[in-house]
Amino acid sequence: FSAMPLPLIIQASEAPHRLLTSAASDDQWSHSLFALIPSWTKKILFKRESSVNHRLPEDVSNMSVSSGFGITLQKCGVVDVEHDPQTAYITLLINNTNTLLSANITDLIVLDNITGLHVQKTSGNKTTGGIQIYRKRFLQGGEHFTINYSALLDAKEMWDGRVLTLPAKLIFRSSSQNETRLVSLTASFTVTEVEKTKVSYSHAIHASGFFIAFFVSLVLTCAGFFIVYRTQILKWSFRSKNQEIQHEFNQNHRLEHSQFNSGDLFGEDIIMNDQIIDILSFEESGNMRRALEDFEVASLTRADADLEAFRMQICKEVIAMMMKNMVLSHSLFPHVEKRMSSIFKKQFLAMEKEIQEEYERKMVALTAECNLETRKKMEAQCQKARVANEEAEELMKKMNEKPAVEYRSLLDRLHRLEQDRLKRFLSVKQEEYFAKAYRQLAVTQRKELHNIFFTQITNATFKGELKLEAAKTLVEDYSKIQGDIEELMDFLQASKKYHLNRRFAYREYLISKIQLGDTQASALINAAATQISSLISKMERAGHLPESHSGVLLDRAEAEINSVKQKFDHDLKQEKQKLHQKLITKRRREMLQKKEHRKDQLSLGDPFKTTKEVTHYLSHWKNLLSDHTIEFEEVTEKLDSEASEELKELLFSLTEKTVEELKRVQYGVFVQELVKLSVPKMLLLEAVEEHKKEMVVKHEQLEREERDKSTAAEELLQLTRQKLSQELETSLLEQKKLRSWEQSVFMQLLSLPLSLSEEELLRMRQELHCCFSQVDSSLAWPKIRARALLQAFEVEQRDTELLKVDQNLAMTNKQQHSKMKKTGSRNRNKIDILKKSLQDKVLIYEESVRDENLNKVS
């Protein structure tokens, strides 16, 4: 890491406080990572660290260097040295207000080092390693996020000149146009301690001690009376309180559902779906499909995370409902239910915290591993390029200028292609690493939830709080309900997969339409431009224009055409920027309206009046989420279509203006020049009329081709949608058969004539549930695995073809060396052979994987 000193220095003896500040910036070196929970997509890691020294009281300034995404991380602090113990007031600032570079960032994680500090008030989660962790799901462009806390400096371990190094690290995902990147910023922060000795004589301390002791004893006495009072209350007959329990149950249950009422389950789609506007607006036509594929993987990964979060929440709420129902059926005392529910909640929170910390550890470790692997591969690639460049320099000394320039251009092009393909390969490989890590964490979390439930039931039975018959009933109900939950999750996952695949099939169709429009626009502009040079050449061939004049006019025509095309590109870029902002604003407004409408639907009435029926509860969420998904997809498709049409209309409008401008150049400039050079006016008018007819014919031809291709694309879209519908039905049927087989195996094992104790039977149920909870597949993994296999096959095939080229080159050089005796002749032939070899290698890299290769992968 590079150090960057700041002009900030303070002396404690001359100032009541020490002002501490630091800033983090980034240094980009491109490599791609897969987006982790809750959303893993394509990423790039950035790191640079800055350090601060503190000595003088004057010239206080604060410098912050913004990242390539416009994000700034600052860690600042003030230490109060006038009181004992000394207190540090620390602020962490994440700034996303750079109007030129700022973009929406998600899944912010701040790892703040607090070693040597005793934190007093903080919203972060402190870990055993002296790190506290803060999380924020989303930070919009133009906003900032501030974290404030206070901490005591450890007076026992202080000495004069001791330096505490307390860096803060920010990890987040930033979406820019067609990709989502993992970004890391580190801000260094140091505290230089100055020893301060203070002796205080005060008799007030003795009086304070007396009053404090009196107050503490009073509080303890009151607490004792309160405990006795609560113990007497628990002895009341719970039958007379049945109505109150039912009321309390309904109130608590509604409160737990507030997490779903927030509408966050699909909230990330609103932000992520902005990226389709980026792809349609700014991505080059040839790269649109690859960008869409990357976006699809990111969306599938986000959907996996959303579904996993829903699974965990619904399992916890179902357990709570079962416990309440046990009270209502008089199988469990209310105070036991409250105690067990409290334990369940605490253990669920501890489990989630542990899983989250494990995720963060894995993320950091995998990031470092991928970082190292990418750096090694890129350094090896750069070393290979350097050697090739040195050999080329020696060879070019023996060449003429023109062949040397051509050879150098081919070599640079080859090196760029090699680097691009290497980055792509590493990106897809790292996607696979992170997908495996995510799946492992998801399975671990499911197992832990089952383990918590069965462990608590066992403990309650052992303590006598839960009767054996009641425990059996509870476990049997749990097994049945888990089957219903798995069936619900199978449906939601299959439904989500269907709708996402349908969404991206439609977006592929929109991209094909935009590509057709780009092709038509380029063809019309090129046709209009060609007519200008064609007119000049025609007049020269007819003998009405000297060759010297023709050359001057052709050069001028080329300059005019380039000027018009550059203006077209500039105007198109500017207008797309304006339209992009308009489309994003419109899209978010409609999406938020839909989200608010969903909240209103949830708030109408109480859908849980019959919450005793868990089946009704699950059926309610199935219908609610299915309806919401359908509505959301309809709005998304409508907005995608409208955006595509507006972009197409913009391109068509600017193309028409450019064609008219080229006609003006032809008629108003060059026709007049030709008339001045004594070219017959009638001949020019005939040529102009002919050009007009050609443009009409060309326009009709392009429209006809576009119409035919659009019809074929629509037919393909309809076939794809039919196929997806069939796949949905087949998937649900196969998963249903699999769940039926699970239940059959489950019942057969339970009915076996085995001499097992109740504890062993419970453990067997627990293991079966842990196993069966893994019988599903994530949405993103099949796509990621297919991409990894395809990349591996492509690399293997490319390496084989490149080896053949090198072997042919070696063989040809050997043959030429034996035939050629003159040095000059041998050098010329060697140059030609090397150029041909480079051209063959460039062609190999530029060729895409053919359809038959895709079949081999599968």
XYZ file of C-alpha atoms in Angstrom, residues 75 90 111-119 126-132 149 151-154 157 162-167 189-191 193:
34
model
C -12.240 8.532 9.727
C -14.791 9.320 16.491
C -14.748 -2.858 9.398
C -13.506 -0.435 12.078
C -10.439 -1.287 14.172
C -10.988 -0.388 17.848
C -8.003 -2.180 19.383
C -7.018 -0.439 22.644
C -10.297 1.474 22.894
C -13.300 0.845 25.143
C -16.259 1.803 22.983
C -18.109 -5.774 18.135
C -16.086 -8.913 17.392
C -13.406 -10.688 19.381
C -10.649 -9.472 17.085
C -10.969 -5.817 18.101
C -13.080 -4.960 15.068
C -16.569 -3.498 15.081
C -19.301 6.813 18.608
C -14.500 5.423 23.244
C -12.326 5.548 26.351
C -8.557 5.293 26.024
C -7.141 2.561 28.249
C -1.842 0.695 29.049
C 2.403 5.199 22.233
C 0.791 5.044 18.774
C -2.551 3.345 18.182
C -3.099 2.383 14.544
C -6.848 2.047 13.985
C -7.649 1.798 10.277
C -6.168 6.409 11.561
C -3.523 6.859 14.235
C -3.635 8.197 17.784
C -0.827 9.197 23.158
